[in-house]
PDB file of C-alpha atoms in Angstrom:
ATOM      1  CA  UNK A  16       5.237 -17.560 -15.798  1.00  0.00           C
ATOM      2  CA  UNK A  17       7.436 -16.367 -12.465  1.00  0.00           C
ATOM      3  CA  UNK A  18       6.688 -12.326 -13.585  1.00  0.00           C
ATOM      4  CA  UNK A  19       2.979 -13.371 -14.636  1.00  0.00           C
ATOM      5  CA  UNK A  20       2.041 -15.054 -11.424  1.00  0.00           C
ATOM      6  CA  UNK A  21       3.206 -12.440  -9.515  1.00  0.00           C
ATOM      7  CA  UNK A  22       1.378  -9.832 -11.271  1.00  0.00           C
ATOM      8  CA  UNK A  23      -1.687 -12.296 -10.645  1.00  0.00           C
ATOM      9  CA  UNK A  24      -0.749 -12.671  -6.593  1.00  0.00           C
ATOM     10  CA  UNK A  25      -0.961  -8.831  -5.993  1.00  0.00           C
ATOM     11  CA  UNK A  26      -3.603  -7.739  -8.571  1.00  0.00           C
ATOM     12  CA  UNK A  27      -6.074  -7.104  -5.781  1.00  0.00           C
ATOM     13  CA  UNK A  28      -3.665  -5.286  -3.480  1.00  0.00           C
ATOM     14  CA  UNK A  29      -5.369  -1.755  -4.551  1.00  0.00           C
ATOM     15  CA  UNK A  30      -8.482  -3.062  -3.199  1.00  0.00           C
ATOM     16  CA  UNK A  31      -7.142  -2.522   0.245  1.00  0.00           C
ATOM     17  CA  UNK A  32      -6.383   1.215   0.369  1.00  0.00           C
ATOM     18  CA  UNK A  33      -8.735   3.403   1.339  1.00  0.00           C
ATOM     19  CA  UNK A  34      -7.120   6.555   1.616  1.00  0.00           C
ATOM     20  CA  UNK A  35      -4.391   7.016  -1.118  1.00  0.00           C
ATOM     21  CA  UNK A  36      -3.996   6.380  -4.554  1.00  0.00           C
ATOM     22  CA  UNK A  37      -1.666   3.228  -5.578  1.00  0.00           C
ATOM     23  CA  UNK A  38       0.607   3.314  -8.679  1.00  0.00           C
ATOM     24  CA  UNK A  39       1.833  -0.617  -9.043  1.00  0.00           C
ATOM     25  CA  UNK A  40       4.529  -1.429 -11.787  1.00  0.00           C
ATOM     26  CA  UNK A  41       5.995  -5.131 -11.268  1.00  0.00           C
ATOM     27  CA  UNK A  42       7.349  -5.704  -7.996  1.00  0.00           C
ATOM     28  CA  UNK A  43       7.538  -1.386  -7.218  1.00  0.00           C
ATOM     29  CA  UNK A  44       4.409  -0.437  -5.406  1.00  0.00           C
ATOM     30  CA  UNK A  45       3.763   3.474  -4.063  1.00  0.00           C
ATOM     31  CA  UNK A  46       1.027   4.882  -2.527  1.00  0.00           C
ATOM     32  CA  UNK A  47       0.128   8.488  -3.020  1.00  0.00           C
ATOM     33  CA  UNK A  48      -2.346  10.939  -0.920  1.00  0.00           C
ATOM     34  CA  UNK A  49      -2.298  15.090  -1.087  1.00  0.00           C
ATOM     35  CA  UNK A  50      -3.834  17.361   1.493  1.00  0.00           C
ATOM     36  CA  UNK A  51      -2.852  21.030   2.812  1.00  0.00           C
ATOM     37  CA  UNK A  52      -3.349  19.619   6.444  1.00  0.00           C
ATOM     38  CA  UNK A  53       0.016  17.398   7.159  1.00  0.00           C
ATOM     39  CA  UNK A  54      -1.944  15.515   9.915  1.00  0.00           C
ATOM     40  CA  UNK A  55      -4.456  14.271   7.470  1.00  0.00           C
ATOM     41  CA  UNK A  56      -1.719  13.225   5.150  1.00  0.00           C
ATOM     42  CA  UNK A  57       0.033  11.242   7.932  1.00  0.00           C
ATOM     43  CA  UNK A  58      -3.294   9.586   8.941  1.00  0.00           C
ATOM     44  CA  UNK A  59      -4.158   8.519   5.240  1.00  0.00           C
ATOM     45  CA  UNK A  60      -0.532   6.891   4.851  1.00  0.00           C
ATOM     46  CA  UNK A  61      -0.339   5.102   8.239  1.00  0.00           C
ATOM     47  CA  UNK A  62      -3.878   3.830   7.782  1.00  0.00           C
ATOM     48  CA  UNK A  63      -2.859   2.296   4.397  1.00  0.00           C
ATOM     49  CA  UNK A  64       0.220   1.055   5.515  1.00  0.00           C
ATOM     50  CA  UNK A  65      -1.899  -0.419   7.829  1.00  0.00           C
ATOM     51  CA  UNK A  66      -3.872  -2.280   5.608  1.00  0.00           C
ATOM     52  CA  UNK A  67      -0.937  -2.963   3.118  1.00  0.00           C
ATOM     53  CA  UNK A  68       0.739  -5.101   5.806  1.00  0.00           C
ATOM     54  CA  UNK A  69      -2.492  -6.757   7.072  1.00  0.00           C
ATOM     55  CA  UNK A  70      -2.883  -7.579   3.041  1.00  0.00           C
ATOM     56  CA  UNK A  71       0.554  -9.200   3.092  1.00  0.00           C
ATOM     57  CA  UNK A  72       0.280 -10.845   5.885  1.00  0.00           C
ATOM     58  CA  UNK A  73      -3.016 -12.859   4.632  1.00  0.00           C
ATOM     59  CA  UNK A  74      -1.325 -13.300   1.471  1.00  0.00           C
ATOM     60  CA  UNK A  75       1.590 -14.892   3.277  1.00  0.00           C
ATOM     61  CA  UNK A  76       4.087 -12.053   1.907  1.00  0.00           C
ATOM     62  CA  UNK A  77       6.452 -10.278   4.158  1.00  0.00           C
ATOM     63  CA  UNK A  78       7.221  -6.578   4.267  1.00  0.00           C
ATOM     64  CA  UNK A  79      10.550  -5.007   4.480  1.00  0.00           C
ATOM     65  CA  UNK A  80       9.847  -1.510   6.647  1.00  0.00           C
ATOM     66  CA  UNK A  81      13.785  -0.910   5.874  1.00  0.00           C
ATOM     67  CA  UNK A  82      13.385  -0.895   2.216  1.00  0.00           C
ATOM     68  CA  UNK A  83      10.197   1.845   2.337  1.00  0.00           C
ATOM     69  CA  UNK A  84      10.805   5.335   1.646  1.00  0.00           C
ATOM     70  CA  UNK A  85       8.383   8.534   1.759  1.00  0.00           C
ATOM     71  CA  UNK A  86       8.963  11.703   0.186  1.00  0.00           C
ATOM     72  CA  UNK A  87       7.112  14.756   0.875  1.00  0.00           C
ATOM     73  CA  UNK A  88       6.471  16.878  -2.452  1.00  0.00           C
ATOM     74  CA  UNK A  89       5.490  20.504  -2.360  1.00  0.00           C
ATOM     75  CA  UNK A  90       6.294  23.685  -3.310  1.00  0.00           C
ATOM     76  CA  UNK A  91       9.147  25.578  -1.975  1.00  0.00           C
ATOM     77  CA  UNK A  92       6.912  27.891   0.298  1.00  0.00           C
ATOM     78  CA  UNK A  93       5.138  24.796   1.618  1.00  0.00           C
ATOM     79  CA  UNK A  94       8.368  22.809   2.176  1.00  0.00           C
ATOM     80  CA  UNK A  95       9.799  25.330   4.156  1.00  0.00           C
ATOM     81  CA  UNK A  96       7.071  24.924   6.636  1.00  0.00           C
ATOM     82  CA  UNK A  97       9.937  23.331   8.857  1.00  0.00           C
ATOM     83  CA  UNK A  98       7.579  22.108  11.737  1.00  0.00           C
ATOM     84  CA  UNK A  99       5.007  20.594   9.905  1.00  0.00           C
ATOM     85  CA  UNK A 100       6.846  19.063   7.481  1.00  0.00           C
ATOM     86  CA  UNK A 101       9.399  17.564   9.953  1.00  0.00           C
ATOM     87  CA  UNK A 102       6.577  16.282  11.775  1.00  0.00           C
ATOM     88  CA  UNK A 103       5.169  14.385   9.010  1.00  0.00           C
ATOM     89  CA  UNK A 104       8.306  13.198   8.143  1.00  0.00           C
ATOM     90  CA  UNK A 105       8.535  11.300  12.133  1.00  0.00           C
ATOM     91  CA  UNK A 106       5.165  10.290  12.342  1.00  0.00           C
ATOM     92  CA  UNK A 107       5.045   7.701   9.212  1.00  0.00           C
ATOM     93  CA  UNK A 108       5.333   4.323  10.697  1.00  0.00           C
ATOM     94  CA  UNK A 109       5.409   0.352   9.587  1.00  0.00           C
ATOM     95  CA  UNK A 110       5.099  -1.820  12.461  1.00  0.00           C
ATOM     96  CA  UNK A 111       6.407   0.702  14.673  1.00  0.00           C
ATOM     97  CA  UNK A 112       9.266   1.607  12.719  1.00  0.00           C
ATOM     98  CA  UNK A 113       9.807   4.996  11.235  1.00  0.00           C
ATOM     99  CA  UNK A 114       9.687   5.173   7.490  1.00  0.00           C
ATOM    100  CA  UNK A 115      12.886   6.877   6.335  1.00  0.00           C
ATOM    101  CA  UNK A 116      12.154  10.260   4.310  1.00  0.00           C
ATOM    102  CA  UNK A 117      14.218  10.874   1.565  1.00  0.00           C
ATOM    103  CA  UNK A 118      14.605  13.968  -0.970  1.00  0.00           C
ATOM    104  CA  UNK A 119      14.990  12.789  -4.404  1.00  0.00           C
ATOM    105  CA  UNK A 120      14.041   8.910  -5.777  1.00  0.00           C
ATOM    106  CA  UNK A 121      14.420   7.353  -8.992  1.00  0.00           C
ATOM    107  CA  UNK A 122      11.405   6.103 -10.329  1.00  0.00           C
ATOM    108  CA  UNK A 123      11.413   3.855 -13.674  1.00  0.00           C
ATOM    109  CA  UNK A 124      14.100   5.911 -15.014  1.00  0.00           C
ATOM    110  CA  UNK A 125      13.198   9.366 -13.575  1.00  0.00           C
ATOM    111  CA  UNK A 126      14.590  10.958 -10.694  1.00  0.00           C
ATOM    112  CA  UNK A 127      12.042  12.404  -9.002  1.00  0.00           C
ATOM    113  CA  UNK A 128      12.896  15.198  -5.954  1.00  0.00           C
ATOM    114  CA  UNK A 129      10.621  16.844  -3.505  1.00  0.00           C
ATOM    115  CA  UNK A 130       9.903  20.080  -5.226  1.00  0.00           C
ATOM    116  CA  UNK A 131       9.971  18.690  -8.633  1.00  0.00           C
ATOM    117  CA  UNK A 132      12.846  20.555  -9.830  1.00  0.00           C
ATOM    118  CA  UNK A 133      14.472  17.587 -11.785  1.00  0.00           C
ATOM    119  CA  UNK A 134      17.936  18.642 -10.716  1.00  0.00           C
ATOM    120  CA  UNK A 135      18.937  15.236  -9.575  1.00  0.00           C
ATOM    121  CA  UNK A 136      17.628  13.733 -12.762  1.00  0.00           C
ATOM    122  CA  UNK A 137      19.457  16.455 -15.316  1.00  0.00           C
ATOM    123  CA  UNK A 138      22.686  15.558 -13.375  1.00  0.00           C
ATOM    124  CA  UNK A 139      22.143  12.025 -13.994  1.00  0.00           C
ATOM    125  CA  UNK A 140      21.099  12.724 -17.737  1.00  0.00           C
ATOM    126  CA  UNK A 141      24.718  14.689 -18.012  1.00  0.00           C
ATOM    127  CA  UNK A 142      26.742  11.948 -16.780  1.00  0.00           C
ATOM    128  CA  UNK A 143      25.354   9.322 -19.335  1.00  0.00           C
ATOM    129  CA  UNK A 144      25.081  11.371 -22.170  1.00  0.00           C
ATOM    130  CA  UNK A 145      28.888  12.461 -21.731  1.00  0.00           C
ATOM    131  CA  UNK A 146      29.922   8.983 -21.411  1.00  0.00           C
ATOM    132  CA  UNK A 147      28.272   8.446 -24.801  1.00  0.00           C
ATOM    133  CA  UNK A 148      29.819  11.758 -26.220  1.00  0.00           C
ATOM    134  CA  UNK A 149      33.079  10.143 -25.257  1.00  0.00           C
ATOM    135  CA  UNK A 150      32.706   6.876 -27.116  1.00  0.00           C
ATOM    136  CA  UNK A 151      32.007   9.347 -30.249  1.00  0.00           C
ATOM    137  CA  UNK A 152      34.881  11.307 -29.659  1.00  0.00           C
ATOM    138  CA  UNK A 153      37.143   8.000 -29.367  1.00  0.00           C
ATOM    139  CA  UNK A 154      36.048   6.603 -32.639  1.00  0.00           C
ATOM    140  CA  UNK A 155      35.383   9.531 -34.937  1.00  0.00           C
ATOM    141  CA  UNK A 156      38.636   9.493 -36.821  1.00  0.00           C
ATOM    142  CA  UNK A 157      37.736   5.625 -37.532  1.00  0.00           C
ATOM    143  CA  UNK A 158      34.034   6.121 -38.519  1.00  0.00           C
ATOM    144  CA  UNK A 159      32.404   8.102 -41.524  1.00  0.00           C
ATOM    145  CA  UNK A 160      29.651  11.243 -40.490  1.00  0.00           C
ATOM    146  CA  UNK A 161      26.985   9.074 -41.089  1.00  0.00           C
ATOM    147  CA  UNK A 162      27.951   6.140 -38.816  1.00  0.00           C
ATOM    148  CA  UNK A 163      28.610   8.867 -36.059  1.00  0.00           C
ATOM    149  CA  UNK A 164      24.830  10.250 -36.388  1.00  0.00           C
ATOM    150  CA  UNK A 165      23.671   6.903 -36.425  1.00  0.00           C
ATOM    151  CA  UNK A 166      25.505   6.328 -33.065  1.00  0.00           C
ATOM    152  CA  UNK A 167      24.187   9.605 -31.964  1.00  0.00           C
ATOM    153  CA  UNK A 168      20.660   8.822 -32.389  1.00  0.00           C
ATOM    154  CA  UNK A 169      21.175   5.110 -30.527  1.00  0.00           C
ATOM    155  CA  UNK A 170      23.473   5.807 -27.999  1.00  0.00           C
ATOM    156  CA  UNK A 171      22.632   9.426 -26.814  1.00  0.00           C
ATOM    157  CA  UNK A 172      19.717  10.941 -28.524  1.00  0.00           C
ATOM    158  CA  UNK A 173      17.600   8.356 -26.367  1.00  0.00           C
ATOM    159  CA  UNK A 174      18.300   9.937 -22.642  1.00  0.00           C
ATOM    160  CA  UNK A 175      17.535  13.412 -23.910  1.00  0.00           C
ATOM    161  CA  UNK A 176      14.093  12.207 -25.265  1.00  0.00           C
ATOM    162  CA  UNK A 177      13.067   9.563 -22.391  1.00  0.00           C
ATOM    163  CA  UNK A 178      10.012  10.985 -20.180  1.00  0.00           C
ATOM    164  CA  UNK A 179      11.035  14.918 -21.604  1.00  0.00           C
ATOM    165  CA  UNK A 180       7.217  15.814 -21.709  1.00  0.00           C
ATOM    166  CA  UNK A 181       7.746  15.096 -17.977  1.00  0.00           C
ATOM    167  CA  UNK A 182      10.938  16.711 -16.959  1.00  0.00           C
ATOM    168  CA  UNK A 183      10.601  19.564 -19.003  1.00  0.00           C
ATOM    169  CA  UNK A 184       9.415  21.554 -16.166  1.00  0.00           C
ATOM    170  CA  UNK A 185      12.890  22.153 -14.873  1.00  0.00           C
ATOM    171  CA  UNK A 186      14.897  25.140 -15.004  1.00  0.00           C
ATOM    172  CA  UNK A 187      15.984  26.924 -18.017  1.00  0.00           C
ATOM    173  CA  UNK A 188      19.688  26.366 -16.783  1.00  0.00           C
ATOM    174  CA  UNK A 189      19.327  22.569 -16.682  1.00  0.00           C
ATOM    175  CA  UNK A 190      18.040  22.707 -20.239  1.00  0.00           C
ATOM    176  CA  UNK A 191      20.797  25.011 -21.159  1.00  0.00           C
ATOM    177  CA  UNK A 192      23.135  22.315 -20.017  1.00  0.00           C
ATOM    178  CA  UNK A 193      22.017  19.888 -21.965  1.00  0.00           C
ATOM    179  CA  UNK A 194      21.734  21.910 -25.032  1.00  0.00           C
ATOM    180  CA  UNK A 195      25.423  22.525 -24.969  1.00  0.00           C
ATOM    181  CA  UNK A 196      25.870  18.175 -24.374  1.00  0.00           C
ATOM    182  CA  UNK A 197      23.933  18.239 -27.647  1.00  0.00           C
ATOM    183  CA  UNK A 198      25.703  20.923 -29.433  1.00  0.00           C
ATOM    184  CA  UNK A 199      29.362  19.419 -27.988  1.00  0.00           C
ATOM    185  CA  UNK A 200      27.701  15.955 -30.234  1.00  0.00           C
ATOM    186  CA  UNK A 201      26.963  17.836 -33.168  1.00  0.00           C
ATOM    187  CA  UNK A 202      30.461  18.957 -33.321  1.00  0.00           C
ATOM    188  CA  UNK A 203      32.205  15.721 -33.136  1.00  0.00           C
ATOM    189  CA  UNK A 204      29.688  14.251 -35.602  1.00  0.00           C
ATOM    190  CA  UNK A 205      30.350  16.960 -38.231  1.00  0.00           C
ATOM    191  CA  UNK A 206      33.944  17.620 -37.469  1.00  0.00           C
ATOM    192  CA  UNK A 207      33.475  21.632 -36.921  1.00  0.00           C
ATOM    193  CA  UNK A 208      35.560  23.989 -35.044  1.00  0.00           C
ATOM    194  CA  UNK A 209      34.265  26.573 -32.508  1.00  0.00           C
ATOM    195  CA  UNK A 210      34.076  28.804 -35.565  1.00  0.00           C
ATOM    196  CA  UNK A 211      30.945  27.418 -36.657  1.00  0.00           C
ATOM    197  CA  UNK A 212      27.857  28.101 -35.229  1.00  0.00           C
ATOM    198  CA  UNK A 213      25.957  25.114 -33.087  1.00  0.00           C
ATOM    199  CA  UNK A 214      22.880  25.847 -34.870  1.00  0.00           C
ATOM    200  CA  UNK A 215      24.218  25.984 -38.489  1.00  0.00           C
ATOM    201  CA  UNK A 216      25.981  22.194 -37.138  1.00  0.00           C
ATOM    202  CA  UNK A 217      22.194  21.104 -36.286  1.00  0.00           C
ATOM    203  CA  UNK A 218      20.707  22.198 -39.332  1.00  0.00           C
ATOM    204  CA  UNK A 219      23.500  20.678 -41.508  1.00  0.00           C
ATOM    205  CA  UNK A 220      23.074  17.289 -39.343  1.00  0.00           C
ATOM    206  CA  UNK A 221      19.232  17.619 -39.939  1.00  0.00           C
ATOM    207  CA  UNK A 222      18.712  17.526 -35.950  1.00  0.00           C
ATOM    208  CA  UNK A 223      16.132  19.754 -34.222  1.00  0.00           C
ATOM    209  CA  UNK A 224      17.478  21.631 -31.193  1.00  0.00           C
ATOM    210  CA  UNK A 225      16.588  19.697 -27.802  1.00  0.00           C
ATOM    211  CA  UNK A 226      14.036  22.949 -27.246  1.00  0.00           C
ATOM    212  CA  UNK A 227      11.975  22.211 -30.331  1.00  0.00           C
ATOM    213  CA  UNK A 228      12.454  18.206 -30.304  1.00  0.00           C
ATOM    214  CA  UNK A 229      10.938  18.520 -26.751  1.00  0.00           C
ATOM    215  CA  UNK A 230       8.012  20.127 -28.180  1.00  0.00           C
ATOM    216  CA  UNK A 231       7.306  17.633 -30.995  1.00  0.00           C
ATOM    217  CA  UNK A 232       7.405  14.999 -28.480  1.00  0.00           C
ATOM    218  CA  UNK A 233       5.052  16.769 -26.091  1.00  0.00           C
ATOM    219  CA  UNK A 234       2.767  17.164 -29.002  1.00  0.00           C
ATOM    220  CA  UNK A 235       2.774  13.249 -29.945  1.00  0.00           C
ATOM    221  CA  UNK A 236       2.415  12.359 -25.850  1.00  0.00           C
ATOM    222  CA  UNK A 237      -0.562  14.685 -26.262  1.00  0.00           C
ATOM    223  CA  UNK A 238      -2.300  13.154 -29.202  1.00  0.00           C
ATOM    224  CA  UNK A 239      -1.806   9.447 -27.392  1.00  0.00           C
ATOM    225  CA  UNK A 240      -3.530  11.166 -24.726  1.00  0.00           C
ATOM    226  CA  UNK A 241      -6.249  12.785 -26.137  1.00  0.00           C
ATOM    227  CA  UNK A 242      -7.108   9.434 -28.802  1.00  0.00           C
ATOM    228  CA  UNK A 243      -6.757   7.002 -25.901  1.00  0.00           C
ATOM    229  CA  UNK A 244      -3.586   5.569 -26.811  1.00  0.00           C
ATOM    230  CA  UNK A 245      -2.055   6.451 -23.414  1.00  0.00           C
ATOM    231  CA  UNK A 246      -3.130   6.200 -19.609  1.00  0.00           C
ATOM    232  CA  UNK A 247      -7.099   7.058 -19.460  1.00  0.00           C
ATOM    233  CA  UNK A 248      -6.577   9.023 -16.256  1.00  0.00           C
ATOM    234  CA  UNK A 249      -4.519  11.633 -18.273  1.00  0.00           C
ATOM    235  CA  UNK A 250      -7.547  12.428 -20.748  1.00  0.00           C
ATOM    236  CA  UNK A 251      -9.533  13.322 -17.482  1.00  0.00           C
ATOM    237  CA  UNK A 252      -7.524  16.270 -16.299  1.00  0.00           C
ATOM    238  CA  UNK A 253      -7.982  17.690 -20.157  1.00  0.00           C
ATOM    239  CA  UNK A 254     -11.201  19.860 -21.059  1.00  0.00           C
ATOM    240  CA  UNK A 255     -11.998  20.344 -24.879  1.00  0.00           C
ATOM    241  CA  UNK A 256     -12.726  23.845 -25.571  1.00  0.00           C
ATOM    242  CA  UNK A 257     -16.056  24.585 -27.206  1.00  0.00           C
ATOM    243  CA  UNK A 258     -17.334  27.489 -29.059  1.00  0.00           C
ATOM    244  CA  UNK A 259     -20.004  28.245 -26.414  1.00  0.00           C
ATOM    245  CA  UNK A 260     -17.107  28.377 -23.812  1.00  0.00           C
ATOM    246  CA  UNK A 261     -15.458  30.865 -26.106  1.00  0.00           C
ATOM    247  CA  UNK A 262     -18.076  33.019 -26.534  1.00  0.00           C
ATOM    248  CA  UNK A 263     -17.991  32.833 -30.442  1.00  0.00           C
ATOM    249  CA  UNK A 264     -18.343  30.649 -32.994  1.00  0.00           C
ATOM    250  CA  UNK A 265     -14.998  29.449 -34.721  1.00  0.00           C
ATOM    251  CA  UNK A 266     -14.340  26.218 -36.729  1.00  0.00           C
ATOM    252  CA  UNK A 267     -11.902  24.502 -35.283  1.00  0.00           C
ATOM    253  CA  UNK A 268     -12.893  25.523 -31.500  1.00  0.00           C
ATOM    254  CA  UNK A 269     -13.836  21.901 -30.785  1.00  0.00           C
ATOM    255  CA  UNK A 270     -10.205  20.491 -31.564  1.00  0.00           C
ATOM    256  CA  UNK A 271      -8.596  23.172 -28.953  1.00  0.00           C
ATOM    257  CA  UNK A 272      -8.062  22.464 -25.178  1.00  0.00           C
ATOM    258  CA  UNK A 273      -9.129  24.678 -22.715  1.00  0.00           C
ATOM    259  CA  UNK A 274      -6.044  26.490 -20.802  1.00  0.00           C
ATOM    260  CA  UNK A 275      -5.588  26.715 -17.076  1.00  0.00           C
ATOM    261  CA  UNK A 276      -5.338  30.117 -15.919  1.00  0.00           C
ATOM    262  CA  UNK A 277      -1.229  29.976 -14.868  1.00  0.00           C
ATOM    263  CA  UNK A 278      -0.708  32.119 -11.663  1.00  0.00           C
ATOM    264  CA  UNK A 279       3.018  30.829 -11.268  1.00  0.00           C
ATOM    265  CA  UNK A 280       5.697  30.257 -13.654  1.00  0.00           C
ATOM    266  CA  UNK A 281       5.876  26.515 -12.690  1.00  0.00           C
ATOM    267  CA  UNK A 282       2.352  25.980 -14.116  1.00  0.00           C
ATOM    268  CA  UNK A 283       3.253  27.835 -17.396  1.00  0.00           C
ATOM    269  CA  UNK A 284       5.881  25.122 -17.734  1.00  0.00           C
ATOM    270  CA  UNK A 285       3.616  22.634 -16.699  1.00  0.00           C
ATOM    271  CA  UNK A 286       2.695  19.351 -19.276  1.00  0.00           C
ATOM    272  CA  UNK A 287      -1.365  20.498 -18.751  1.00  0.00           C
ATOM    273  CA  UNK A 288      -0.813  24.129 -19.729  1.00  0.00           C
ATOM    274  CA  UNK A 289       2.234  23.929 -22.249  1.00  0.00           C
ATOM    275  CA  UNK A 290       0.963  21.064 -24.367  1.00  0.00           C
ATOM    276  CA  UNK A 291      -2.145  22.338 -24.343  1.00  0.00           C
ATOM    277  CA  UNK A 292      -1.002  25.898 -25.716  1.00  0.00           C
ATOM    278  CA  UNK A 293       1.279  24.005 -28.276  1.00  0.00           C
ATOM    279  CA  UNK A 294      -1.780  21.627 -29.287  1.00  0.00           C
ATOM    280  CA  UNK A 295      -4.242  25.046 -29.770  1.00  0.00           C
ATOM    281  CA  UNK A 296      -1.448  26.583 -32.079  1.00  0.00           C
ATOM    282  CA  UNK A 297      -1.127  23.477 -34.222  1.00  0.00           C
ATOM    283  CA  UNK A 298      -3.008  23.437 -37.792  1.00  0.00           C
ATOM    284  CA  UNK A 299      -6.619  21.737 -37.847  1.00  0.00           C
ATOM    285  CA  UNK A 300      -5.306  18.667 -40.207  1.00  0.00           C
ATOM    286  CA  UNK A 301      -2.743  17.730 -37.732  1.00  0.00           C
ATOM    287  CA  UNK A 302      -5.372  18.057 -34.592  1.00  0.00           C
ATOM    288  CA  UNK A 303      -7.841  15.724 -36.597  1.00  0.00           C
ATOM    289  CA  UNK A 304      -4.827  13.208 -38.065  1.00  0.00           C
ATOM    290  CA  UNK A 305      -6.676  10.006 -37.899  1.00  0.00           C
ATOM    291  CA  UNK A 306      -3.376   7.661 -37.221  1.00  0.00           C
ATOM    292  CA  UNK A 307      -0.169   8.355 -35.401  1.00  0.00           C
ATOM    293  CA  UNK A 308       2.149   8.358 -38.311  1.00  0.00           C
ATOM    294  CA  UNK A 309       0.026  10.838 -40.288  1.00  0.00           C
ATOM    295  CA  UNK A 310       0.169  13.003 -37.065  1.00  0.00           C
ATOM    296  CA  UNK A 311       3.830  12.742 -36.834  1.00  0.00           C
ATOM    297  CA  UNK A 312       4.414  13.427 -40.702  1.00  0.00           C
ATOM    298  CA  UNK A 313       2.520  16.389 -40.298  1.00  0.00           C
ATOM    299  CA  UNK A 314       4.313  17.927 -37.196  1.00  0.00           C
ATOM    300  CA  UNK A 315       7.901  16.942 -38.726  1.00  0.00           C
ATOM    301  CA  UNK A 316       6.615  19.678 -41.447  1.00  0.00           C
ATOM    302  CA  UNK A 317       5.719  22.363 -38.902  1.00  0.00           C
ATOM    303  CA  UNK A 318       8.090  25.045 -37.601  1.00  0.00           C
ATOM    304  CA  UNK A 319       8.535  25.185 -33.676  1.00  0.00           C
ATOM    305  CA  UNK A 320      10.120  28.237 -32.613  1.00  0.00           C
ATOM    306  CA  UNK A 321      13.143  27.721 -30.015  1.00  0.00           C
ATOM    307  CA  UNK A 322      12.530  29.189 -26.393  1.00  0.00           C
ATOM    308  CA  UNK A 323      14.157  32.303 -25.342  1.00  0.00           C
TER     309      UNK A 323
END
């Protein structure tokens, strides 16, 4: 009953917020706001931090300013304005205590950084995956190939998959580092030397490359969003493309999504753009699948090309 009673206790905390957007998960509470004006950001945060402090007092709970952190997230250009960002970092307070500023923070298993480059997250992933590869290497002479493959799918593959639609915006160099680790795992499982191409080993093991696997997982996640299986707020950011908006009649136009017009490579790599582009290229029967299992089955039989 402990966790349930705690959730009931803090369930109305978002009601005290006036200027920020809350995100609550168990005892982890975060608030967000955005603006081109750093002074406005500071006012919004300080106002709602004061509201939270009052709410805690009324509900006989205690705040811990030393445990509260803040992070400024923005483009490289905006973050380079050191005067405005430094003022912002020094003006956020709880009970007259300046909130410590950080540049990276783990959030539900994902390391978020101020540029959303995910360098810290990929570095953490590589450490965990290397530990799993070490297990494979130590037991490769004791276990058959089928057992090693099952261990890979249990110990290593989940790290490659977890929240990949989110961090897939990272740099190609970071993705290549992860692909190198998958190739290394496959060589250990297959018992192949470096004369054999990694693509051939993955094909023989019936494993998709990480790029192809991320694309499939992105399509699965988008299917959940469009069919109300995921958070409703995500659905609000996607717009169906009708034949009228296209300017001509097309049978499957109502199943397609409107693509934003990217001005930067970062937007092209974003979930909204890349997932929508993948979705629009799916066959009509996959987009109209009535169940998740049907969609995954149709997706597994489709050819996905690797990024170059």
